[in-house]
Short mmCIF file of C-alpha atoms and ligand atoms in Angstrom, two decimals:
data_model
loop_
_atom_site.label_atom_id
_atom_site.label_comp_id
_atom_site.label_asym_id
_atom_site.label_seq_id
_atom_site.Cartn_x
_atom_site.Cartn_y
_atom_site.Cartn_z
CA UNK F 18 -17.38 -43.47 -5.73
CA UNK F 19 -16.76 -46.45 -8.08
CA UNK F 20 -13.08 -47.51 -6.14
CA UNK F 21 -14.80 -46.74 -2.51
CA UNK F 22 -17.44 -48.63 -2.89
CA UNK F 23 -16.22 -51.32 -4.99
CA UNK F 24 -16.86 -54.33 -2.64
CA UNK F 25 -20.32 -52.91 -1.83
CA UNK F 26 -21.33 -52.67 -5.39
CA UNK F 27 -20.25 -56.11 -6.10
CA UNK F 28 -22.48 -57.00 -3.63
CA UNK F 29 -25.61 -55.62 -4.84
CA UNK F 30 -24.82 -56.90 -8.51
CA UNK F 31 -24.43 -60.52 -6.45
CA UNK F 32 -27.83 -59.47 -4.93
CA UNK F 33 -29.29 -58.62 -7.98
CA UNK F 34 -27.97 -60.91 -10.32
CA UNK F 35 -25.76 -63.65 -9.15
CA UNK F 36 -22.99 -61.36 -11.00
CA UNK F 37 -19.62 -63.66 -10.61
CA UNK F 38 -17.23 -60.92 -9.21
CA UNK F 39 -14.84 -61.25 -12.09
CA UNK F 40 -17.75 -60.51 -14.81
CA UNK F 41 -19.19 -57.82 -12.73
CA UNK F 42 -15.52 -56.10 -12.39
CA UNK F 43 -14.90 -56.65 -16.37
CA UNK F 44 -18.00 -55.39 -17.96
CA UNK F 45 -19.54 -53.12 -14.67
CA UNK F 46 -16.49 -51.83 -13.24
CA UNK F 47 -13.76 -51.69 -15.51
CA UNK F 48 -15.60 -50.57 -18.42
CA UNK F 49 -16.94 -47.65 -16.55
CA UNK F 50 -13.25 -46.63 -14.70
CA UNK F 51 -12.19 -46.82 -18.63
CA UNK F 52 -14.66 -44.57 -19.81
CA UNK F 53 -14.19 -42.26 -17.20
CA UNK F 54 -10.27 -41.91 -17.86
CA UNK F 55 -10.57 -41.84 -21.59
CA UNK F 56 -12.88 -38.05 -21.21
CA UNK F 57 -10.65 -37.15 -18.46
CA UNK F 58 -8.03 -37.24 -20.57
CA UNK F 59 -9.46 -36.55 -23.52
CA UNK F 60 -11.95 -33.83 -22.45
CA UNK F 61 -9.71 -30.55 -23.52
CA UNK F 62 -9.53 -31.50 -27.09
CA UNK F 63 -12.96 -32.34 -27.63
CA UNK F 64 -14.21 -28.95 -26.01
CA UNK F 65 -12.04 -27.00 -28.46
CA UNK F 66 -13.62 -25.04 -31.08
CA UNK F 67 -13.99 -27.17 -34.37
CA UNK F 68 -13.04 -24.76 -37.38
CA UNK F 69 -14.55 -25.41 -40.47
CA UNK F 70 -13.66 -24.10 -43.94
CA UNK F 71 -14.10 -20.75 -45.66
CA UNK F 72 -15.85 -19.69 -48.60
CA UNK F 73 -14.33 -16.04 -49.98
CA UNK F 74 -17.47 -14.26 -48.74
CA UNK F 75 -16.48 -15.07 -45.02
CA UNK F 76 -12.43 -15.30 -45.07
CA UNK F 77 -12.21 -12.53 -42.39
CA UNK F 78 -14.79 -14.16 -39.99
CA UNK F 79 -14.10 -17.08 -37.21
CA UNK F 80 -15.93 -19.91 -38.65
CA UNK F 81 -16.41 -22.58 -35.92
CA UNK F 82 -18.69 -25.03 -34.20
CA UNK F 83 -18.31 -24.69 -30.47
CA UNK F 84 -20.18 -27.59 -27.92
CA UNK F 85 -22.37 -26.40 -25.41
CA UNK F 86 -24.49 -28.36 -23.16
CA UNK F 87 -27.70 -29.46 -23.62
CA UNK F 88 -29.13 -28.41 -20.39
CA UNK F 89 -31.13 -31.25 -18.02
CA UNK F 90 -30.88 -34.96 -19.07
CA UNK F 91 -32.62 -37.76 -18.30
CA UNK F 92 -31.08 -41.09 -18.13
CA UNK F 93 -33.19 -44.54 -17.93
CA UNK F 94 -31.36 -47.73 -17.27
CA UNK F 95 -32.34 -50.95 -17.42
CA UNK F 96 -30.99 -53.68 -15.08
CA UNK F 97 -28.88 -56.43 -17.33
CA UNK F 98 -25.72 -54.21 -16.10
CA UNK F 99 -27.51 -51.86 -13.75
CA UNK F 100 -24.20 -49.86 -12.59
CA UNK F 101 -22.68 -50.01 -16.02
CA UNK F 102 -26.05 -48.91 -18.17
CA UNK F 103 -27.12 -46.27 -15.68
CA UNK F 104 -23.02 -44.63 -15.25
CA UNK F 105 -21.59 -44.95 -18.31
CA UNK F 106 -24.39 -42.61 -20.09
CA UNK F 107 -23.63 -40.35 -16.99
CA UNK F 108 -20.22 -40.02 -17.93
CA UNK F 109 -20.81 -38.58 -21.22
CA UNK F 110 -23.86 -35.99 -20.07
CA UNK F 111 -21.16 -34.87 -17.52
CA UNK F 112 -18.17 -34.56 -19.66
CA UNK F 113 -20.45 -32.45 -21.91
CA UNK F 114 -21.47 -30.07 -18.82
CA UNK F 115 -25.24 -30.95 -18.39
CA UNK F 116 -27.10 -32.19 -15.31
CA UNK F 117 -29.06 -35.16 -14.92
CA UNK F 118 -31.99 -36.59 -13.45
CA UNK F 119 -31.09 -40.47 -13.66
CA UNK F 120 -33.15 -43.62 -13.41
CA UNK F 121 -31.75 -46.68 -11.87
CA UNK F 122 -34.32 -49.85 -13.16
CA UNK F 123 -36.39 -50.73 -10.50
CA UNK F 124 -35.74 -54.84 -11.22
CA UNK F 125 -32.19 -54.95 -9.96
CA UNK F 126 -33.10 -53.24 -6.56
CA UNK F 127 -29.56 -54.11 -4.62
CA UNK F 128 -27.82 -52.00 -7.41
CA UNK F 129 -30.83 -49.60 -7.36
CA UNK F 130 -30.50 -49.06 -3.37
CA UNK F 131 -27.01 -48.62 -3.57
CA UNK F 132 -27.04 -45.97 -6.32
CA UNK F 133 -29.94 -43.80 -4.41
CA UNK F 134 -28.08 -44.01 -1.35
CA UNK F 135 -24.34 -43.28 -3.00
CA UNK F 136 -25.01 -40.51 -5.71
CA UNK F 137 -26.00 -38.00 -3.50
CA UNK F 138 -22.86 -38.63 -1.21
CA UNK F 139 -21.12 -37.98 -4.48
CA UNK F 140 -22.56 -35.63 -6.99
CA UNK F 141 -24.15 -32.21 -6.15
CA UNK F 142 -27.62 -32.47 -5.48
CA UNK F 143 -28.52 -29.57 -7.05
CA UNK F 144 -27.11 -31.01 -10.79
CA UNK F 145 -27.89 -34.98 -10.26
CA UNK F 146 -30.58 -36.55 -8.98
CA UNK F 147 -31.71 -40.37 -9.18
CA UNK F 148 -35.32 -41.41 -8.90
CA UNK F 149 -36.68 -44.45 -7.98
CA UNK F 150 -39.49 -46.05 -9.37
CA UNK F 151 -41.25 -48.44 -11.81
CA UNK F 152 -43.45 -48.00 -15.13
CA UNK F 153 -45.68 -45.49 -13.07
CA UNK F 154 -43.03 -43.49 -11.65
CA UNK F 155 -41.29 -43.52 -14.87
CA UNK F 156 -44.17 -42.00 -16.54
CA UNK F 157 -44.64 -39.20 -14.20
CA UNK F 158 -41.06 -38.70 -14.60
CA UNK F 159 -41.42 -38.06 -18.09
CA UNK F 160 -44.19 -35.14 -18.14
CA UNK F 161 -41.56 -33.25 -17.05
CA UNK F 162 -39.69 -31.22 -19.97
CA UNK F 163 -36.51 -32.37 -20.34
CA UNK F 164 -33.40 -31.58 -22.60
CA UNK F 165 -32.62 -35.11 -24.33
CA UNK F 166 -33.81 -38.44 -22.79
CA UNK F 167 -31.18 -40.84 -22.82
CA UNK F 168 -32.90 -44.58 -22.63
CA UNK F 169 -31.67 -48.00 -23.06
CA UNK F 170 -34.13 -50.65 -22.46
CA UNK F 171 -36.67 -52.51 -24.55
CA UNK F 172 -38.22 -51.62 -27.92
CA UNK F 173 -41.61 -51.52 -26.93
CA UNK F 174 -41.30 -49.43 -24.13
CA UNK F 175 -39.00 -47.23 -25.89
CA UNK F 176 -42.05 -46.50 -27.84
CA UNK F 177 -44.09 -45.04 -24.77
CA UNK F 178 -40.58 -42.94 -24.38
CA UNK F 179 -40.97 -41.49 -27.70
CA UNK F 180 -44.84 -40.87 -27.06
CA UNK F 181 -43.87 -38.79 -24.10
CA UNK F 182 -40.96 -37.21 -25.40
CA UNK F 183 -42.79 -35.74 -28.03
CA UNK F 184 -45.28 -33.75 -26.11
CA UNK F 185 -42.15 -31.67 -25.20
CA UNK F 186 -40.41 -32.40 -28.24
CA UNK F 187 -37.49 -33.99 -26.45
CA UNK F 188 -34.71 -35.55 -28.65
CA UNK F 189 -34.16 -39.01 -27.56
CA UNK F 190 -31.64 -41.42 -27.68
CA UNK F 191 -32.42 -44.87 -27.56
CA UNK F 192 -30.11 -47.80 -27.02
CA UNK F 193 -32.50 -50.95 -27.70
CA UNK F 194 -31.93 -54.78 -28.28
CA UNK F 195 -32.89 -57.11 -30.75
CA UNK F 196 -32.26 -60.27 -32.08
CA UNK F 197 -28.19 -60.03 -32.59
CA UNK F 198 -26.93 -63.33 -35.25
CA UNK F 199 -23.63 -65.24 -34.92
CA UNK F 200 -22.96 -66.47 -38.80
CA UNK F 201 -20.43 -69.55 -39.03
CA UNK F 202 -19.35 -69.81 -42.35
CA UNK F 203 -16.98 -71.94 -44.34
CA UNK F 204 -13.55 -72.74 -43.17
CA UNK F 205 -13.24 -71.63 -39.83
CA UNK F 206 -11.36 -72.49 -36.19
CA UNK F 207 -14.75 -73.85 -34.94
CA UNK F 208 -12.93 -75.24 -31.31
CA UNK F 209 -12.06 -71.12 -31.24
CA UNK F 210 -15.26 -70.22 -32.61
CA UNK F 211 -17.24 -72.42 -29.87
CA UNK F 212 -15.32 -70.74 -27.15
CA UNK F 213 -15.95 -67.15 -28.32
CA UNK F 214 -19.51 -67.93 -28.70
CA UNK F 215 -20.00 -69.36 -25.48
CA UNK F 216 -18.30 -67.19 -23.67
CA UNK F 217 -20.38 -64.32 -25.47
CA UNK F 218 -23.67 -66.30 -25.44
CA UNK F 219 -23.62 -66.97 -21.45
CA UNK F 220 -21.80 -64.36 -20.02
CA UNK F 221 -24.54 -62.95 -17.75
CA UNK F 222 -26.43 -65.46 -18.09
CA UNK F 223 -27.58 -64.26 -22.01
CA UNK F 224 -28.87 -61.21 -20.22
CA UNK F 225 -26.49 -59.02 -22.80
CA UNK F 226 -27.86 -56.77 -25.39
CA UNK F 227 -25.28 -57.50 -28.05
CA UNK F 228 -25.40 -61.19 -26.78
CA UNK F 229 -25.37 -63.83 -29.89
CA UNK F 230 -29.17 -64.60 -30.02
CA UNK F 231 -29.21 -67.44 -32.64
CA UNK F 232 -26.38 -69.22 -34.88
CA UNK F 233 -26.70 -69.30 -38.43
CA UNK F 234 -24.38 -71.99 -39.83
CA UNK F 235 -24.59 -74.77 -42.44
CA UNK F 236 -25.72 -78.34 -41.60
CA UNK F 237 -22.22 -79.54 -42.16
CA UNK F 238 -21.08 -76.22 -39.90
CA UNK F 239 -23.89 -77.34 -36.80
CA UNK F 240 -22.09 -81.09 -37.22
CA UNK F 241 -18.79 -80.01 -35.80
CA UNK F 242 -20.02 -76.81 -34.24
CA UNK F 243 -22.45 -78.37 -31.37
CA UNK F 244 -19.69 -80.87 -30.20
CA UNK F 245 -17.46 -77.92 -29.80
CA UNK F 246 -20.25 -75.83 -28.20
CA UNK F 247 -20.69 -78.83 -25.95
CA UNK F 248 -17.10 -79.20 -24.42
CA UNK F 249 -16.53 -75.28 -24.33
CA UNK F 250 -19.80 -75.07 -21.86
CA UNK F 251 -18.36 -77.75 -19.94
CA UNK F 252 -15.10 -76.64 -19.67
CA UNK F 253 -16.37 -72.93 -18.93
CA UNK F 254 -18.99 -74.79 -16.28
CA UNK F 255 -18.41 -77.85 -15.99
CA UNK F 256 -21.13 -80.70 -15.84
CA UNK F 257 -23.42 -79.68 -13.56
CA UNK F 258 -23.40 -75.34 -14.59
CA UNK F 259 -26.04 -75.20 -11.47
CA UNK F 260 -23.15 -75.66 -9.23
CA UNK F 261 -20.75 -72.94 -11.03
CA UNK F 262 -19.96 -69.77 -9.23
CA UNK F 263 -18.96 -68.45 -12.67
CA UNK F 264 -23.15 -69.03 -14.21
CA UNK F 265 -25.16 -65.34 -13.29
CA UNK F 266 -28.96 -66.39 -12.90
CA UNK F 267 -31.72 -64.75 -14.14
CA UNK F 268 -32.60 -61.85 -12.73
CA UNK F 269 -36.53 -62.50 -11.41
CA UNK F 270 -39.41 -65.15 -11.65
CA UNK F 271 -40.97 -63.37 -13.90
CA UNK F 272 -37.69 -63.56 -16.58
CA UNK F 273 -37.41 -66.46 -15.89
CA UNK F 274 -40.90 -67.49 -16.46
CA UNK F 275 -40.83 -65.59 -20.30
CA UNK F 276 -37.77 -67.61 -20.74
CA UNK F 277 -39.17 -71.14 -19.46
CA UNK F 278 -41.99 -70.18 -21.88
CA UNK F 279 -40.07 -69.77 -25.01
CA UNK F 280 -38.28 -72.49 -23.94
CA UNK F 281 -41.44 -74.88 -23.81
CA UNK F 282 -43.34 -73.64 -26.95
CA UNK F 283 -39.73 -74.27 -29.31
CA UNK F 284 -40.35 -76.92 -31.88
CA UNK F 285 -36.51 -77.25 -31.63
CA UNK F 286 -34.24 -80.15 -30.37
CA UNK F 287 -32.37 -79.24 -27.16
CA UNK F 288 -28.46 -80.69 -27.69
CA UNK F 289 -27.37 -79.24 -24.57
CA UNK F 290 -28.42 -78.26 -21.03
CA UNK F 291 -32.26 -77.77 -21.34
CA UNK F 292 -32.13 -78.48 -16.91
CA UNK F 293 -33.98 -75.58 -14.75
CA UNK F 294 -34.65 -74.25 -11.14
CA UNK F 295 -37.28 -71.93 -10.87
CA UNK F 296 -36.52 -71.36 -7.22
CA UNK F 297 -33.00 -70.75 -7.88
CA UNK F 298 -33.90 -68.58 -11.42
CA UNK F 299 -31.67 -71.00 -12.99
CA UNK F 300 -31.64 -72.16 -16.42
CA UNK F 301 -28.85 -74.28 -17.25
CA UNK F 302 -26.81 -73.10 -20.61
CA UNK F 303 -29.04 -74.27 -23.51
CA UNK F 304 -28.17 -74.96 -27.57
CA UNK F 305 -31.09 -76.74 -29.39
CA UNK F 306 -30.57 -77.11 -33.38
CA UNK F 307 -33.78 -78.30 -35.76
CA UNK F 308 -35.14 -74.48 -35.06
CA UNK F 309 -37.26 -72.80 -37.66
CA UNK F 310 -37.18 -69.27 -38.91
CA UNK F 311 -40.83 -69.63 -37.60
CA UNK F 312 -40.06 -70.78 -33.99
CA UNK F 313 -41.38 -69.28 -30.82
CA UNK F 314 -37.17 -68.60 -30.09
CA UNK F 315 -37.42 -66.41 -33.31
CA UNK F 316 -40.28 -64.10 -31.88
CA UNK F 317 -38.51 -61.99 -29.90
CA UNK F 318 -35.14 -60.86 -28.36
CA UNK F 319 -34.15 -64.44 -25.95
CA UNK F 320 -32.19 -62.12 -23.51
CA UNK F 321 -30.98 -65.66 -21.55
CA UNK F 322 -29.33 -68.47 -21.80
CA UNK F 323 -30.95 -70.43 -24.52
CA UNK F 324 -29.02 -70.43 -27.88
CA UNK F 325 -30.94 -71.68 -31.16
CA UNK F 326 -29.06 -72.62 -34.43
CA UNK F 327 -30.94 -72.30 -37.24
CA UNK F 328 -29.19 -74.05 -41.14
CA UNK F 329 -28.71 -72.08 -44.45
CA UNK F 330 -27.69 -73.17 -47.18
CA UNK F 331 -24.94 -70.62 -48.29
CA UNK F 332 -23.76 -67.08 -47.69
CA UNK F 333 -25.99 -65.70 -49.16
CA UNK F 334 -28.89 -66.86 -47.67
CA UNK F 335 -27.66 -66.43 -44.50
CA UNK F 336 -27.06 -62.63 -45.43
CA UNK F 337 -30.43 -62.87 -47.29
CA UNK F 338 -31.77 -64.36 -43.33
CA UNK F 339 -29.86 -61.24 -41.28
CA UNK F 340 -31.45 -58.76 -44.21
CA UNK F 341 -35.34 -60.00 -43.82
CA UNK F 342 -34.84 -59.02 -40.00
CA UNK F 343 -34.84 -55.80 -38.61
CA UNK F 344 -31.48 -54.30 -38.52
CA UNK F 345 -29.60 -55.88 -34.86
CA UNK F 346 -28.10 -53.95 -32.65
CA UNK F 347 -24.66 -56.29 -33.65
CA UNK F 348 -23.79 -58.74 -35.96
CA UNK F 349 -20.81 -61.45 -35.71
CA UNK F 350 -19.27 -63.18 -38.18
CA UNK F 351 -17.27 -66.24 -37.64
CA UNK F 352 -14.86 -67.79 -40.35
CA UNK F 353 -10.98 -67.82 -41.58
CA UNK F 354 -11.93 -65.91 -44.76
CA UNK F 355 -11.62 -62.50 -45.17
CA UNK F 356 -13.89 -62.92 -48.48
CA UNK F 357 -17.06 -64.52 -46.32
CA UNK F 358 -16.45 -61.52 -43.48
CA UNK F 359 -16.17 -58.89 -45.75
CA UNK F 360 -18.95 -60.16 -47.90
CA UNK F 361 -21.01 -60.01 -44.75
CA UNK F 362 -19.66 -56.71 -43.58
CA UNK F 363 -20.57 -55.04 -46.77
CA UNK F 364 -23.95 -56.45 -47.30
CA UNK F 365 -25.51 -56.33 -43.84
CA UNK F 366 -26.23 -52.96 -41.70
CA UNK F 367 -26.09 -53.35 -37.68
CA UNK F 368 -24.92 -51.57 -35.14
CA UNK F 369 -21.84 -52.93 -34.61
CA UNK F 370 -19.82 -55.82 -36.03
CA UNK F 371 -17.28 -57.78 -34.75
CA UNK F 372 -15.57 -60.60 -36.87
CA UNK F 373 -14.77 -63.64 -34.95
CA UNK F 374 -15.78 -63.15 -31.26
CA UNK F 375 -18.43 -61.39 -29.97
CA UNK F 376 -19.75 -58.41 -27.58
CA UNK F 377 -16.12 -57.23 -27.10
CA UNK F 378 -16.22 -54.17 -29.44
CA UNK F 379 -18.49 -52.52 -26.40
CA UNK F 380 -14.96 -52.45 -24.67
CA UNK F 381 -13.41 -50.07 -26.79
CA UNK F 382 -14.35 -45.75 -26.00
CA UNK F 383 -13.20 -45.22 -29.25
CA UNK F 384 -16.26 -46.93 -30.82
CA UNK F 385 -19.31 -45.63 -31.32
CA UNK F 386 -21.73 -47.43 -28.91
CA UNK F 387 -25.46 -47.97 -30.50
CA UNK F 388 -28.20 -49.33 -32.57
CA UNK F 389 -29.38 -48.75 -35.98
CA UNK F 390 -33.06 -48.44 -37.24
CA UNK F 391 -34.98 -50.95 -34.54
CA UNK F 392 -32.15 -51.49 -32.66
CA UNK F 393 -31.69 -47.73 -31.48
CA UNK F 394 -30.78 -44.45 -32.40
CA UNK F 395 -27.77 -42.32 -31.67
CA UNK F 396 -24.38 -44.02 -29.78
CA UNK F 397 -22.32 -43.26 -27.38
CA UNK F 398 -19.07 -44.29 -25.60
CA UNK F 399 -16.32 -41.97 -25.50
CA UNK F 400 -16.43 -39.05 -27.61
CA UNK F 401 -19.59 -40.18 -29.34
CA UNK F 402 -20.96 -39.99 -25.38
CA UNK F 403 -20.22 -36.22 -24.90
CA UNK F 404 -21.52 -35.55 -28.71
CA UNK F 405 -25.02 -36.96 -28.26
CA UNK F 406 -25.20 -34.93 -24.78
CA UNK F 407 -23.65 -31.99 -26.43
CA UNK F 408 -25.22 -29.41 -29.01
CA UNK F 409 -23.30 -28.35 -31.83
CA UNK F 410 -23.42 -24.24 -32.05
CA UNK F 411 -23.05 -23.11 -35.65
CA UNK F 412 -20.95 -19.97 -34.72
CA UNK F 413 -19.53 -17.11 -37.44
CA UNK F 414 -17.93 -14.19 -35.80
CA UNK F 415 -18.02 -11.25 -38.01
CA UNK F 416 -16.64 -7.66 -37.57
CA UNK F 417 -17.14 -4.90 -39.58
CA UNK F 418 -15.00 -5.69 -42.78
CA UNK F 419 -16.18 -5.54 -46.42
CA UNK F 420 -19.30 -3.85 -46.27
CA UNK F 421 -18.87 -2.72 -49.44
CA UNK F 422 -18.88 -6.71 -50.63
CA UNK F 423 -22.36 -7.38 -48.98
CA UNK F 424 -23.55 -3.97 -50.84
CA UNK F 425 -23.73 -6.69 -53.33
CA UNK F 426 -26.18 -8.41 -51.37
CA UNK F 427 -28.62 -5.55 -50.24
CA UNK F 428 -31.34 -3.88 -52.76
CA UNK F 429 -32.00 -2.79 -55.12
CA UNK F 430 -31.48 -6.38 -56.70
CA UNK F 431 -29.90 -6.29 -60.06
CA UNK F 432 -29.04 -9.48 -61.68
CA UNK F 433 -25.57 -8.25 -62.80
CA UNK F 434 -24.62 -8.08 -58.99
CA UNK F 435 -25.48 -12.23 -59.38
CA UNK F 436 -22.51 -12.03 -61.47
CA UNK F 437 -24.16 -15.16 -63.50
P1 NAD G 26 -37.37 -52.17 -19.91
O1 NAD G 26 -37.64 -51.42 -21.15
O2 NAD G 26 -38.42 -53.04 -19.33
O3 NAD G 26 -36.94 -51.17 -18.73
C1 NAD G 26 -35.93 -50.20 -18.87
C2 NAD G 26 -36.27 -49.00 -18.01
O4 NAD G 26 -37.52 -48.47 -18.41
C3 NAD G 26 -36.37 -49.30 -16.52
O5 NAD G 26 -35.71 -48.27 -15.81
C4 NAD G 26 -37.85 -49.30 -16.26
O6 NAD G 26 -38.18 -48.84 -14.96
C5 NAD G 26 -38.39 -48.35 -17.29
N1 NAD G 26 -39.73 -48.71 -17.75
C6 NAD G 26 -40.26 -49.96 -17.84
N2 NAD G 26 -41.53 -49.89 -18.33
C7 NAD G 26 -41.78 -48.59 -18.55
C8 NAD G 26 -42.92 -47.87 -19.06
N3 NAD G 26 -44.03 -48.51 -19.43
N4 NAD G 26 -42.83 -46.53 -19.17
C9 NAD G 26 -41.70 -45.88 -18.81
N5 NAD G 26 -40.61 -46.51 -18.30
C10 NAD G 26 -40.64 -47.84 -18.18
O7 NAD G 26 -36.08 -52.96 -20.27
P2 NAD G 26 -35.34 -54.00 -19.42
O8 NAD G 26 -36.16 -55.26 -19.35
O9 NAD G 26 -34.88 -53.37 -18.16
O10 NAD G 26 -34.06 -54.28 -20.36
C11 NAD G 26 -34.07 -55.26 -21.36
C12 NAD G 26 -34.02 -54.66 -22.74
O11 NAD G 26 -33.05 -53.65 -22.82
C13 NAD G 26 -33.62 -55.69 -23.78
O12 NAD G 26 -34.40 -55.51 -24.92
C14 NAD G 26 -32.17 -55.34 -24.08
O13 NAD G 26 -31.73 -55.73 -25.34
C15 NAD G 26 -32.20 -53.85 -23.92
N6 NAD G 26 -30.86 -53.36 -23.62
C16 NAD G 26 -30.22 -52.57 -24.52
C17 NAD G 26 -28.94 -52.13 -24.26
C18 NAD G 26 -28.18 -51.27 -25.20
O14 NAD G 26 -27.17 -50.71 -24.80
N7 NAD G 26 -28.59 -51.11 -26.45
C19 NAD G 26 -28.31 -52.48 -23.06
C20 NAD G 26 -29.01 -53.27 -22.17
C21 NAD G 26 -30.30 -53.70 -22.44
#
């Protein structure tokens, strides 16, 4: 479906999204074609029976834990990377032998037409089915018992998921956002560092769920860092970003309204970009510095192209800055010594971290894809994918050996048979 339809789905995530082709292809397309060849090929050996170790009580019995399916999943995807976010869960709920009712987000309609019209054409009917639909639908959706929920979207609707999931008593998985920090510290490649962040920060537009939300750095760091942040943009998009096929816009008015918002009630000192379009949901790339842990930008997950640095004083306040926060769904560290990113590594909890760059550890199967405490529960991604949509069967297969062992174990109880 993906390689037939390829030009058509590059369309829609144009439609939707302003997707440049060669960001749509690297995080929608490729990432899913990887995914999809990793359990191909790695499929047989994650089926297999696990074996586990014996105690002397069960040495004749087959002591294993065998994957079976979990039965009728539910998928709900939001629309940053509609194809991506909606597929990629797919893969794993398939690999693991369920079927799945899946949910396309209603915001990104192109990709959401596209889907309704192509999964059928592609996928029994009678396994997978996609619905269509908003909040309302959504809820009806969910009255209906299901086997697990798979959702990734926003924390506070995540908590009407868990509301209805527990009528049913539906595990869940959640893949949420949050406020993800970029930490400069000491000696460090900052031209490098700029790019990587940049490149991170604005790559859809900001719309990225493990995009860099703020910068932590020291003064002296933001000196040298917002020159480099300054050329980098304009080398990615040159003076006038507006005018750059390679710049996604936001995805409706009303993002881009929430955005403008933010933008407006910051006490904090735009240093770059700062222009706007509201017909053309454009905002251009945006760093402001003089931000405040108390800021509007520090209310909530920023989700676009606006990128506040905030000043510590040391390492460890900038650890003691990531710790008062709820844990992020990833953290990156920036600097040319392994003491300051192991320091960090050690001392923080997200769920993921990546030492100088950023978002590209989502690229990788063999990773475990997910949040921790507010930023989500349960991963996925490769085999961690087919072992959140899979249940693990305790099995013991037992013949008819050694009954007169277990006589130890039937009454009349004696303590002597206790052998203590
Ligand atoms: P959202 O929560 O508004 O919507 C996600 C899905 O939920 C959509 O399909 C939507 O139709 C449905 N929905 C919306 N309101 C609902 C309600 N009241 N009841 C039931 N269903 C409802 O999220 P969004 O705006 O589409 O996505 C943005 C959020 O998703 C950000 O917080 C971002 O960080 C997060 N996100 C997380 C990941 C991840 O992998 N962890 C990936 C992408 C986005």
């Amino acid at each position: 479906m993906v390689n037939e339809n390829e030009e058509q789905i590059l369309k829609a995530l144009h439609q939707d999204l302003a997707k440049p082709k060669f960001e749509a292809i690297l995080s929608e397309l490729v990432i899913l074609t990887n995914e999809l060849h990793y359990a191909i090929s790695n499929l047989r050996s994650w089926m297999q029976p696990e074996y586990v170790s014996k105690s002397l009580a069960t040495r004749f019995d087959d002591c294993f834990v065998q994957r079976e399916p979990l039965g009728v999943v539910l998928i709900i995807a939001p629309w940053n990377y509609p194809l991506q976010l909606l597929l990629l869960p797919l893969v794993g709920a398939i690999a693991a032998g369920n079927c799945a009712v899946i949910k396309p987000s209603e915001i990104s309609l192109a990709t959401e037409n596209l889907m309704a019209e192509l999964i059928p054409r592609y996928l029994s009917q009678d396994c997978y089915a996609v619905v269509r639909g908003g909040p309302e639908e959504t809820k009806a959706l969910l009255e209906n018992r299901f086997d697990h929920i798979f959702y990734t979207g926003s924390q506070s609707v995540a908590r009407s998921i868990l509301q209805a999931a527990s009528v049913h008593l539906t595990p869940v998985t959640l893949e949420l956002g949050g406020k993800c920090p970029g930490f400069i510290y000491g000696h460090v490649n900052i031209v490098a560092a700029a790019r990587r962040l940049v490149w991170a920060k604005f790559f859809n537009a900001g719309q990225s769920c493990v995009a860099p939300d703020y910068l932590l750095c020291t003064r002296a760091t933001q000196d040298t860092l917002v020159p480099a942040l300054r050329q980098a943009l304009e080398d990615f998009y040159g003076t006038n970003p507006q005018t750059c096929p390679d710049l996604s816009r936001i995805v409706s008015p009303r993002h881009w309204t929430r955005l403008m918002n933010l933008l407006g009630r910051s006490k904090g000192k735009v240093v770059v970009g700062g222009e706007s379009n509201e017909e053309d949901k454009y905002i251009a790339p945006t760093v402001l510095v003089d931000v405040t842990e108390d800021d509007a930008l520090m209310e909530e997950e920023i989700f676009g192209p606006i990128l506040p640095i905030i000043t510590v004083e040391s390492l460890e306040k900038g650890i003691e800055f990531i710790n008062c926060r709820e844990k992020p769904l990833a953290l990156y560290v920036f600097s040319d010594e392994s003491s300051v990113i192991n320091m960090v590594l050690e001392k923080t909890s997200s769920g993921g971290f990546v030492s100088n760059d950023g978002i590209i550890h989502m690229s990788l199967p063999g990773l475990p894809f997910g949040g921790v405490g507010g930023s989500g529960w349960g991963s996925y991604h490769g085999r961690w994918g087919f072992e959140t949509f899979s249940h693990r069967k305790a099995c013991m297969l037992r013949g008819w050996a050694l009954e007169r062992l277990n006589g130890l174990r039937y009454p009349p109880y004696r303590d002597d048979k206790l052998g203590w």
